[in-house]
Each structure stands twice: as structure tokens, then as C-alpha cells.
mmCIF file of C-alpha atoms and ligand atoms in Angstrom:
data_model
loop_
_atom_site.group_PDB
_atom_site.id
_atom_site.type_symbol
_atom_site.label_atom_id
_atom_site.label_comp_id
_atom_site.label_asym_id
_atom_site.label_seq_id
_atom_site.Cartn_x
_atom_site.Cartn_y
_atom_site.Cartn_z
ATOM 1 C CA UNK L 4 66.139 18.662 -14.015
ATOM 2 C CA UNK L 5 64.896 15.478 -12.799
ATOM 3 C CA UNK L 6 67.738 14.541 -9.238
ATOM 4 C CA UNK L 7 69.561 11.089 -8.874
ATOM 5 C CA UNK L 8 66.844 9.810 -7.199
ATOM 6 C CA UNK L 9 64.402 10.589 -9.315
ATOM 7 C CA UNK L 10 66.435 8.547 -12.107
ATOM 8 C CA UNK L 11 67.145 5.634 -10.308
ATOM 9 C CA UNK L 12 63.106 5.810 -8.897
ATOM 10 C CA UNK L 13 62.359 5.994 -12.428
ATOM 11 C CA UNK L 14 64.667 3.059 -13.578
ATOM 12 C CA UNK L 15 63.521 0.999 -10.571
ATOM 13 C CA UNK L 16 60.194 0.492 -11.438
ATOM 14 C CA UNK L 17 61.234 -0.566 -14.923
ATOM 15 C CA UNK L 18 63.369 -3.093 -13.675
ATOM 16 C CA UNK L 19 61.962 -6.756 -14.566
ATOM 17 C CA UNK L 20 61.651 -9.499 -11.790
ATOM 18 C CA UNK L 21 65.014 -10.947 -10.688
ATOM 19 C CA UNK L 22 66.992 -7.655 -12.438
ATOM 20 C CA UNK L 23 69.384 -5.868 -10.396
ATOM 21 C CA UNK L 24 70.990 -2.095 -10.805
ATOM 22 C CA UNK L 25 74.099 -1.788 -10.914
ATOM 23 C CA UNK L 26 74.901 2.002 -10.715
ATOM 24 C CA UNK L 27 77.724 3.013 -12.461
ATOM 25 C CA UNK L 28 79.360 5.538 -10.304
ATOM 26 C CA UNK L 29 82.523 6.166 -12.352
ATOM 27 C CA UNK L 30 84.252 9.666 -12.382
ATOM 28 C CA UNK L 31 81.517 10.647 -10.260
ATOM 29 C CA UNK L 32 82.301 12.187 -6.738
ATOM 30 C CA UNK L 33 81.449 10.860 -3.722
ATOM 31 C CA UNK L 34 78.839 13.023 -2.987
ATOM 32 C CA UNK L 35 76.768 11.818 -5.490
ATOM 33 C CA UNK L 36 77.372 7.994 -4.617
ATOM 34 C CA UNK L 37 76.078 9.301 -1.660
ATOM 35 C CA UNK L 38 72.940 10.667 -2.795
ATOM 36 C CA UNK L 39 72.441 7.926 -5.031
ATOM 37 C CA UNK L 40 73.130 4.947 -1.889
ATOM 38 C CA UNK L 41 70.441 7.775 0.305
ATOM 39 C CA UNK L 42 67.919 6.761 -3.099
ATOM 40 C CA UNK L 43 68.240 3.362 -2.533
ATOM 41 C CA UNK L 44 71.133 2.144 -4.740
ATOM 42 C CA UNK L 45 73.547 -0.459 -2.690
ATOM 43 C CA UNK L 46 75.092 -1.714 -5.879
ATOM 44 C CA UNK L 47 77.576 0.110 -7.447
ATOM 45 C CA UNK L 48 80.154 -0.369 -10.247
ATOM 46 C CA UNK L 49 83.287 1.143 -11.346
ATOM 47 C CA UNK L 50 85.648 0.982 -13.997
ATOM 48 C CA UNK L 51 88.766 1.916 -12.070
ATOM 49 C CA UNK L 52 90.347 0.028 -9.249
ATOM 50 C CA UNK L 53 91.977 2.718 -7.102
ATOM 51 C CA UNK L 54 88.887 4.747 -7.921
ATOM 52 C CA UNK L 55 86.806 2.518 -6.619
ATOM 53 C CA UNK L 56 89.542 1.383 -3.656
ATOM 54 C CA UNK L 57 89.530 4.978 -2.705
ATOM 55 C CA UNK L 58 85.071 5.376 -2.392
ATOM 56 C CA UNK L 59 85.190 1.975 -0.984
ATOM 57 C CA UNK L 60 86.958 3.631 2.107
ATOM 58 C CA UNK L 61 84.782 6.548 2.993
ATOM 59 C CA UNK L 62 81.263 4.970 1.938
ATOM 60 C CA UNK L 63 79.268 3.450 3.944
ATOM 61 C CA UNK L 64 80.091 -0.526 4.385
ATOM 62 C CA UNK L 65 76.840 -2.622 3.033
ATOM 63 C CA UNK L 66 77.461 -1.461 -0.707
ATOM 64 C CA UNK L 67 78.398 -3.849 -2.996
ATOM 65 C CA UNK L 68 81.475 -2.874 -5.282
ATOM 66 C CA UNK L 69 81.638 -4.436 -8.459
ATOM 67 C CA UNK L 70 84.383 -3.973 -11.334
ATOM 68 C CA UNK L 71 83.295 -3.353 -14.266
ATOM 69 C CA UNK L 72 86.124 -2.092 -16.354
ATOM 70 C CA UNK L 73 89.521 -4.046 -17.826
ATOM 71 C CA UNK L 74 91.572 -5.139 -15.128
ATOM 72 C CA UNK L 75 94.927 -4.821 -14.891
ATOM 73 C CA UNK L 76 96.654 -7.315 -12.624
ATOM 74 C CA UNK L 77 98.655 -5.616 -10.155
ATOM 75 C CA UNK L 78 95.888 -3.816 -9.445
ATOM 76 C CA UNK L 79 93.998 -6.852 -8.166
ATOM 77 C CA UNK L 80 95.339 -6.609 -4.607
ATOM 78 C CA UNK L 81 93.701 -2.883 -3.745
ATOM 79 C CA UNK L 82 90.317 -4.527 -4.304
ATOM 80 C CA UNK L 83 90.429 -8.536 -3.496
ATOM 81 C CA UNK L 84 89.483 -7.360 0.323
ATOM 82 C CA UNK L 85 86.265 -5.991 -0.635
ATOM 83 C CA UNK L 86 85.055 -6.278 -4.124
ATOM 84 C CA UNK L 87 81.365 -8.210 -4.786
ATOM 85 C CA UNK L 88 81.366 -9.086 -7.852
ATOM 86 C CA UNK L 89 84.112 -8.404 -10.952
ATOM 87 C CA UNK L 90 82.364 -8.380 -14.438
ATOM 88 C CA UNK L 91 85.492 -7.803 -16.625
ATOM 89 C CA UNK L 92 87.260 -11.252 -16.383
ATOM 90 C CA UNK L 93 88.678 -11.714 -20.067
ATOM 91 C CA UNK L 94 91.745 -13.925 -19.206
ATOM 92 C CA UNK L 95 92.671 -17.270 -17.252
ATOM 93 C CA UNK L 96 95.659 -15.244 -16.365
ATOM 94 C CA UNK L 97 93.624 -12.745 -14.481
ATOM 95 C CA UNK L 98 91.650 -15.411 -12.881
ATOM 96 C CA UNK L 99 94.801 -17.073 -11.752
ATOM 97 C CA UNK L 100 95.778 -13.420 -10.310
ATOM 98 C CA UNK L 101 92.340 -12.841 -8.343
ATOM 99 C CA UNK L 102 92.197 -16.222 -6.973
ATOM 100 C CA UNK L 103 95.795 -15.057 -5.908
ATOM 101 C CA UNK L 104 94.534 -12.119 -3.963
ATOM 102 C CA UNK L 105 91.435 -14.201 -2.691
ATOM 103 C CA UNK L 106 93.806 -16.949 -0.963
ATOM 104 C CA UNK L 107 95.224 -13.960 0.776
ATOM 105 C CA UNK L 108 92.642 -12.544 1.875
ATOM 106 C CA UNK L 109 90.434 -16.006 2.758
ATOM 107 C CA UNK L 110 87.474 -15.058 0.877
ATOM 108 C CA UNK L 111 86.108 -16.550 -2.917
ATOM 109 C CA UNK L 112 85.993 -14.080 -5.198
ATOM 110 C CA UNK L 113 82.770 -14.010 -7.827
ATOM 111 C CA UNK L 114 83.428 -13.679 -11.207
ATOM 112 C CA UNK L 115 82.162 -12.682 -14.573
ATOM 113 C CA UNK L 116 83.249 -13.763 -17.890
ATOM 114 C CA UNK L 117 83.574 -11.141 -20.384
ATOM 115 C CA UNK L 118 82.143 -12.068 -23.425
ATOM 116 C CA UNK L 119 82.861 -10.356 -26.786
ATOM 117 C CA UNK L 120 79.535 -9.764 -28.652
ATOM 118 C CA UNK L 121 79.880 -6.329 -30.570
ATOM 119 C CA UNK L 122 80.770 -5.421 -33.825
ATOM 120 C CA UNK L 123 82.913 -3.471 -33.095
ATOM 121 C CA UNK L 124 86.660 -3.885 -32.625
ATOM 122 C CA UNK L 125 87.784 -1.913 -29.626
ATOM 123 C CA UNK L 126 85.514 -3.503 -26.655
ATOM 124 C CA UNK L 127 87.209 -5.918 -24.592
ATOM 125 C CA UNK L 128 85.951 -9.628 -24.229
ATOM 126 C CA UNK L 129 86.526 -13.374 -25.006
ATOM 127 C CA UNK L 130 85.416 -15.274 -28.064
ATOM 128 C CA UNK L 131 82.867 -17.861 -26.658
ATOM 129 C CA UNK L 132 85.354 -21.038 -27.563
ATOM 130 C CA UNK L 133 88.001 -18.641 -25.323
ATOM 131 C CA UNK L 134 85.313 -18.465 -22.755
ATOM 132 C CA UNK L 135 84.122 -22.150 -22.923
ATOM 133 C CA UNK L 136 88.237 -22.993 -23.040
ATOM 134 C CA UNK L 137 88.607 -21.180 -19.444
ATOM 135 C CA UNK L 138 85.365 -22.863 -18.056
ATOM 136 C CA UNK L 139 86.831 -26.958 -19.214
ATOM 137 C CA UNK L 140 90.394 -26.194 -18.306
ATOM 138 C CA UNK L 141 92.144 -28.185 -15.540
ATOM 139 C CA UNK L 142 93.561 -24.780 -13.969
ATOM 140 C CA UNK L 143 90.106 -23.800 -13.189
ATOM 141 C CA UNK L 144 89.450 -26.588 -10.713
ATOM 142 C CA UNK L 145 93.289 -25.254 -8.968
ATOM 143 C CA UNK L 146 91.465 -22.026 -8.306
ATOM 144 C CA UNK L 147 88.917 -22.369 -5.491
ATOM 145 C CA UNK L 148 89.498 -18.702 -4.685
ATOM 146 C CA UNK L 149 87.388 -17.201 -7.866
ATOM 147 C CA UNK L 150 83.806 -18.589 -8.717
ATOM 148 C CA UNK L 151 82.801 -17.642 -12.002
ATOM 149 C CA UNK L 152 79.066 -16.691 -11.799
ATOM 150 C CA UNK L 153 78.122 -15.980 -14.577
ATOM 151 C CA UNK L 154 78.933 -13.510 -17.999
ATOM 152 C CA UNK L 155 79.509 -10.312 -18.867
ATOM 153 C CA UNK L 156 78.973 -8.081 -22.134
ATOM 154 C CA UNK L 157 78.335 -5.098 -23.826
ATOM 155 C CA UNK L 158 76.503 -4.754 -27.239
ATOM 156 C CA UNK L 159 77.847 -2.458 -29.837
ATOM 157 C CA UNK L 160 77.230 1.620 -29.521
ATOM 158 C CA UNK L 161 74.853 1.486 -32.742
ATOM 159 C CA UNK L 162 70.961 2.937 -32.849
ATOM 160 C CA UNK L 163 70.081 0.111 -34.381
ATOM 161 C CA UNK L 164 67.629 -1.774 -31.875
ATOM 162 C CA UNK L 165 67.449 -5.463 -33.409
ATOM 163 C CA UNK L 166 71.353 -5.848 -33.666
ATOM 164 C CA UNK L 167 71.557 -5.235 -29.965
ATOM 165 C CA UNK L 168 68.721 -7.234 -29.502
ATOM 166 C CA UNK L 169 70.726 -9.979 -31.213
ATOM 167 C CA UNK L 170 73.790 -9.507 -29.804
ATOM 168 C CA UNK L 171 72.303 -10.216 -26.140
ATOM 169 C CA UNK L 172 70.323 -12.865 -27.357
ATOM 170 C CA UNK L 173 73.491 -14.944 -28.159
ATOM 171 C CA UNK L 174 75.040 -14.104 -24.894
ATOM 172 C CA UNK L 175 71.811 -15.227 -23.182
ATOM 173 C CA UNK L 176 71.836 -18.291 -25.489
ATOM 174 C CA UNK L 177 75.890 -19.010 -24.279
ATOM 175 C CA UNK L 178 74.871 -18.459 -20.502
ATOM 176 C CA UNK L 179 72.197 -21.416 -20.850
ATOM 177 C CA UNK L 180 74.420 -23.313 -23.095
ATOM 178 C CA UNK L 181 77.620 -23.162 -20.256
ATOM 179 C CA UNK L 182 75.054 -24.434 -18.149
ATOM 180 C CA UNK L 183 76.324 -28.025 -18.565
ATOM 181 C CA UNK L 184 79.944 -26.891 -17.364
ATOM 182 C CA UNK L 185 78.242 -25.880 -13.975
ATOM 183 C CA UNK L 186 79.935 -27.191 -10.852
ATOM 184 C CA UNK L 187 81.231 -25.956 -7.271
ATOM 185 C CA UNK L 188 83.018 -23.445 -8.813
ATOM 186 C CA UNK L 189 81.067 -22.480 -11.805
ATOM 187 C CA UNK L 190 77.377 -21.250 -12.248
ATOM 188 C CA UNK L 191 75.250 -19.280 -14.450
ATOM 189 C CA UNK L 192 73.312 -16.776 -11.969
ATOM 190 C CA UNK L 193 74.477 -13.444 -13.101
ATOM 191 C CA UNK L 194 73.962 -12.164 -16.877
ATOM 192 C CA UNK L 195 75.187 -8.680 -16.789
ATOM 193 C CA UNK L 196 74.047 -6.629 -19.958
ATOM 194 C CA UNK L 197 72.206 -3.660 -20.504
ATOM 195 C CA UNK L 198 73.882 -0.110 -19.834
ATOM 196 C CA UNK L 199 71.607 3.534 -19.707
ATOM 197 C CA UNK L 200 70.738 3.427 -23.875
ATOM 198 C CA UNK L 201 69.720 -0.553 -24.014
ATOM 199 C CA UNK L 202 69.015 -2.338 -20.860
ATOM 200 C CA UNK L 203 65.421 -2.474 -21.494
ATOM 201 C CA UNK L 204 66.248 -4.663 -24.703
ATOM 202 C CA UNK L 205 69.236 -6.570 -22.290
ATOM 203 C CA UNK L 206 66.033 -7.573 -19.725
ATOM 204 C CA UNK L 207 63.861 -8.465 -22.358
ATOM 205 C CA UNK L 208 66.545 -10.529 -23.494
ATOM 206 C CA UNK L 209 67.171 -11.962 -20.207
ATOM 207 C CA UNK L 210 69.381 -9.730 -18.276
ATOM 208 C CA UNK L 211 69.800 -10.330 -14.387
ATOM 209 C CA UNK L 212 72.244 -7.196 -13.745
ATOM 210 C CA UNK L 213 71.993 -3.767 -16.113
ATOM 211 C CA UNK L 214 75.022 -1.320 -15.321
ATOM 212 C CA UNK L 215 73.593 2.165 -15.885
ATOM 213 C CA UNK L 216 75.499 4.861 -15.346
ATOM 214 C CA UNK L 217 74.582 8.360 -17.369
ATOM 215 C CA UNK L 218 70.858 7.723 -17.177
ATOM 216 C CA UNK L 219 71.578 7.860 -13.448
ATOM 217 C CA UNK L 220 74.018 10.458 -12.644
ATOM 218 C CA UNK L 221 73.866 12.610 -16.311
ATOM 219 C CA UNK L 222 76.521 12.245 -18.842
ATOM 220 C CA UNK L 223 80.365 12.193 -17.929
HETATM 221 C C1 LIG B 312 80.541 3.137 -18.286
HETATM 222 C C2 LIG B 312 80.027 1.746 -18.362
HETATM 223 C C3 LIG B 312 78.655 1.462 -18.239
HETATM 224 C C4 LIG B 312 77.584 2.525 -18.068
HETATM 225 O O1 LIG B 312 77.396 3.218 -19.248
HETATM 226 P P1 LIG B 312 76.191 4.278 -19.408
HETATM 227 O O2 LIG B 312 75.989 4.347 -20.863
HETATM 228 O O3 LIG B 312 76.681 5.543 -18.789
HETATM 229 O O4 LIG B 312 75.020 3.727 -18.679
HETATM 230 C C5 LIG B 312 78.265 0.137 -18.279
HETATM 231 N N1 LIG B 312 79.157 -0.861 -18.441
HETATM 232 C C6 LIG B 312 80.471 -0.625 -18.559
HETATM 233 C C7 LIG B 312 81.390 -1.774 -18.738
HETATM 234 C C8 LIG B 312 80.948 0.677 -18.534
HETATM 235 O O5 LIG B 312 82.263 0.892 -18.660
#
């Protein structure tokens, strides 16, 4: 059986110029965050915040933790001291809430738009006129504790390669189009899509982070 770092060596070298890997360490023990930071993995991303809260303490300091998972938000405040990046941003309600917790703890938080792209009905996300709502309000500008970097989503669980395909070209085509809403506060760096079963179609397409998590550390 091929080890952690064999799988993230492998998905390394398939990783396209200006693509980062987010590993997706979720339900996994520490031990194996461990083996997989020893491989060379500095990013990694979790779903839950006292999960992550918890790893955050005991791991070593220069990994980035990003939030990948529907946020809740009282549990903002166990990860505004520390978190990197937060990919699941589907509300200006939440943003309101992590700018909160960013005054507090005098630091701007980065911040991904969700975007809704699947078929299907049960994955989180905005509509793009929600998105492109959030990015002209006036409340936005009374938040200089979140940036919003860029957008988040995830293409529907289906084998069928050119509907994913599609679905991340639109959300590549709605990154460049919210490129005329960019600002101080809002820019279009980070296009996270692509998870273990399509993030060699999300690069093609344009992807800058892929969150891969079973192709890493085996199923959960
Ligand atoms: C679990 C998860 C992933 C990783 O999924 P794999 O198929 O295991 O690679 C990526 N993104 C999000 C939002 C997730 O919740």
C-alpha cells in the first residue's frame, strides 16, 4: 500500500504551476497530519472548527489551517486566532461574524466565497447574484477585518467528466468576471476547486488550490 507520502509525492508532481494542496486532514488523527506535514504538506484543511482548534494546538506552528466545511458562527471565535484561509463563506452574516473575531484578535481574516455550482441540492453555496450581492454591498466596505480572496466550490459527485468540467468552468468564468469588483478588500487570487476524484479537471480548468483528502490519507 502506497504511505502518505507517497500520495502526496505522487499528487505533487501533478500539480500545475501556481496550484497549491490543500490536504484535507479531517477525521484523521494527528499522527497522520504528522506524517503527512514530515512529506511536505504545510497546508491543511478541515471541515470542523474544534477539530481543527484542537490539531492546531499540538502541531507544529508554520501550517496553514484553512476551513473548509459550513461554518457555524459561534464557532468563529476558536479559530479567528489562527486560521489562513476560510473557504466556506456562504453568508454576509458570517462575514460580519469573522470580521467580528478578526477585530479582536487584530489580524484580517482571508476569505472565500462559496459558490453553488452542482446539481445537486444538498451542497452548500451562494447563487452567483448572492455572491456578486455580498461583493457590491455597503456592509462589505464596514468590514476591514475579512478580505475576500477569492471563491470556493465543489462540483457535483457524478462520473460524468464534462459536467464537472463545466461546472468549474463557470466558477472560473465568475472569478474573472468579479474581477471588476476588486478593491482593498476584495481580490480574485485563490480559486479553490478540485477534491481527490476531479482536481485534475479543476486545474485544467483553472484551479489555484485543490483540497484532497482520501487520495491522500485513504478513504474515511
Ligand atoms: C472532505 C472534503 C474534501 C476532500 O474530499 P476527498 O474526496 O476526500 O478528496 C474537499 N473539500 C471539501 C469541502 C470537503 O468537505
Amino acid at each position: 500500500m502506497p504511505s502518505i507520502a507517497d500520495n502526496i509525492e505522487k499528487i505533487q508532481s501533478q500539480l500545475k504551476n501556481g496550484t497549491r494542496l490543500v490536504a484535507v486532514t479531517k477525521t484523521k488523527p494527528v499522527e497522520m497530519l504528522l506524517e503527512a506535514y514530515q512529506a511536505g504538506s504545510t497546508i491543511f484543511g478541515e471541515n470542523k472548527v474544534q477539530e481543527m482548534a484542537a490539531k492546531q494546538e499540538v502541531l507544529p506552528k508554520d501550517i496553514e489551517w484553512h476551513m473548509i466545511g459550513h461554518l457555524q458562527t459561534n464557532k468563529v471565535k476558536y479559530m479567528a486566532p489562527f486560521v489562513s484561509l476560510v473557504h466556506s463563506v456562504d453568508s454576509l452574516k458570517l462575514l460580519k461574524e469573522i470580521h467580528k473575531e478578526g477585530l479582536k484578535n487584530n489580524r484580517v481574516i482571508d476569505c472565500l466565497l462559496q459558490i453553488f455550482i452542482a446539481s445537486e441540492e444538498t451542497k452548500f453555496g451562494l447563487s452567483a447574484d448572492e455572491a456578486q450581492e455580498i461583493l457590491t454591498s455597503a456592509d462589505l466596505a464596514q468590514l476591514p477585518h475579512v478580505r475576500i480572496a477569492g471563491l470556493m466550490g465543489m462540483a457535483s459527485n457524478t462520473d460524468q467528466e464534462d459536467q464537472i468540467r463545466q461546472e468549474f468552468r463557470g466558477l472560473k468564468q465568475l472569478f474573472e468576471a468579479f474581477r471588476q469588483y476588486e478593491n482593498d478588500q476584495v481580490q480574485m487570487r485563490e480559486l479553490s476547486m478540485g477534491m481527490s476524484g476531479d482536481f485534475q479537471i479543476a486545474m485544467e480548468e483553472g484551479s489555484t488550490l485543490v483540497r484532497v483528502g482520501s487520495a491522500i490519507f485513504g478513504s474515511r
